[in-house]
């Protein structure tokens, strides 16, 4: 029997502390006007002192489970996409498992930076299709504020913290569910976006370094390509797409990608203004916010896409 992975519930959590663009103006040489015009970002949330990625992930997971009407006892696997774990190990996913009071199933993290949720979703789909799991909790959770160099105006204004979660359930193959994915990496681009520390090098967690304008060009080209390939693998065409739920890094990248995909902006879910770039959390956050607003109708075709450090990039096509 072939199975397909259907989204049963969504949930998200954003830290209480909201940072408006103006907050940066007396700290670095920047302005609200520059940040809005170049990125579309107006504000972002920062985790409180001591608030961790796993704590945010647990809150998002609890909300997704409640939304799905599925208790934690029925979850077989947890995948957390994150590059900002509480500790080097154990995984955030096992911390979520413990936080949900689960002693069964299995849990692991996926690290593909901003593309992490797309990679996690594709892996969860594989687990469900192969019959290894019936219900999978897929979470994106990040505290990128902890990776910022607060003197680097080219990066510190861009990122925010948060978590989003979805519950996937196996159904007998029908119309709905994850239809196709397309995953890509090219490690030769490592210097475009990286963190300058780690366990085996500096022994510190390091700070984020990015060649923003170089990455911008790769993003627009590669995101449209991967989305196109995933749509093709699903046996669909651009005209069949009802919603694009992109990684929320920069409103200009999103608009340029939508244009290459021949999609009007009315079909694009945009949360970057309020969340900033929350890396692997951005797609599940956007999905959850849009689902809460009643944006999606049953049967809608949704395309998600993301690019991040590595470089790693990919897209998932699903029918809501
Ligand atoms: N305020 C004011 N000026 C700034 C700021 C700022 N916060 N940041 C940079 N500038 C300046 C630069 O110093 C530069 O000045 P100069 O011309 O005097 O040298 C000028 O603005 C233009 O800089 P660019 O980097 O060319 O600006 P650009 O239009 O490319 O915007 C940005 C920069 C927003 C970073 C953009 O390149 C971008 O969004 N890149 C992609 C980021 C991305 O997609 N990340 C996704 C993956 S993230 C992940 O995986 C963790």
Coordinates of N, CA and C in Angstrom, one line a residue, residues 124 133 155 182 194 219 248 285:
X124 N 11.0 13.4 6.2 CA 9.8 12.9 6.9 C 8.9 12.2 5.8
X133 N 7.3 5.2 9.5 CA 6.6 6.1 10.5 C 5.2 6.4 9.9
X155 N 24.5 41.9 8.5 CA 23.8 40.6 8.9 C 22.9 40.8 10.1
X182 N 12.7 18.4 -4.3 CA 13.9 18.6 -5.1 C 15.0 19.1 -4.1
X194 N 28.6 31.3 6.3 CA 29.1 30.3 7.3 C 29.2 30.9 8.7
X219 N 20.5 33.0 -4.8 CA 19.2 32.7 -4.3 C 18.1 32.8 -5.4
X248 N 11.7 33.0 4.2 CA 11.5 34.4 4.3 C 12.9 35.1 4.7
X285 N 6.8 28.6 10.2 CA 6.2 29.8 10.8 C 5.2 30.4 9.8

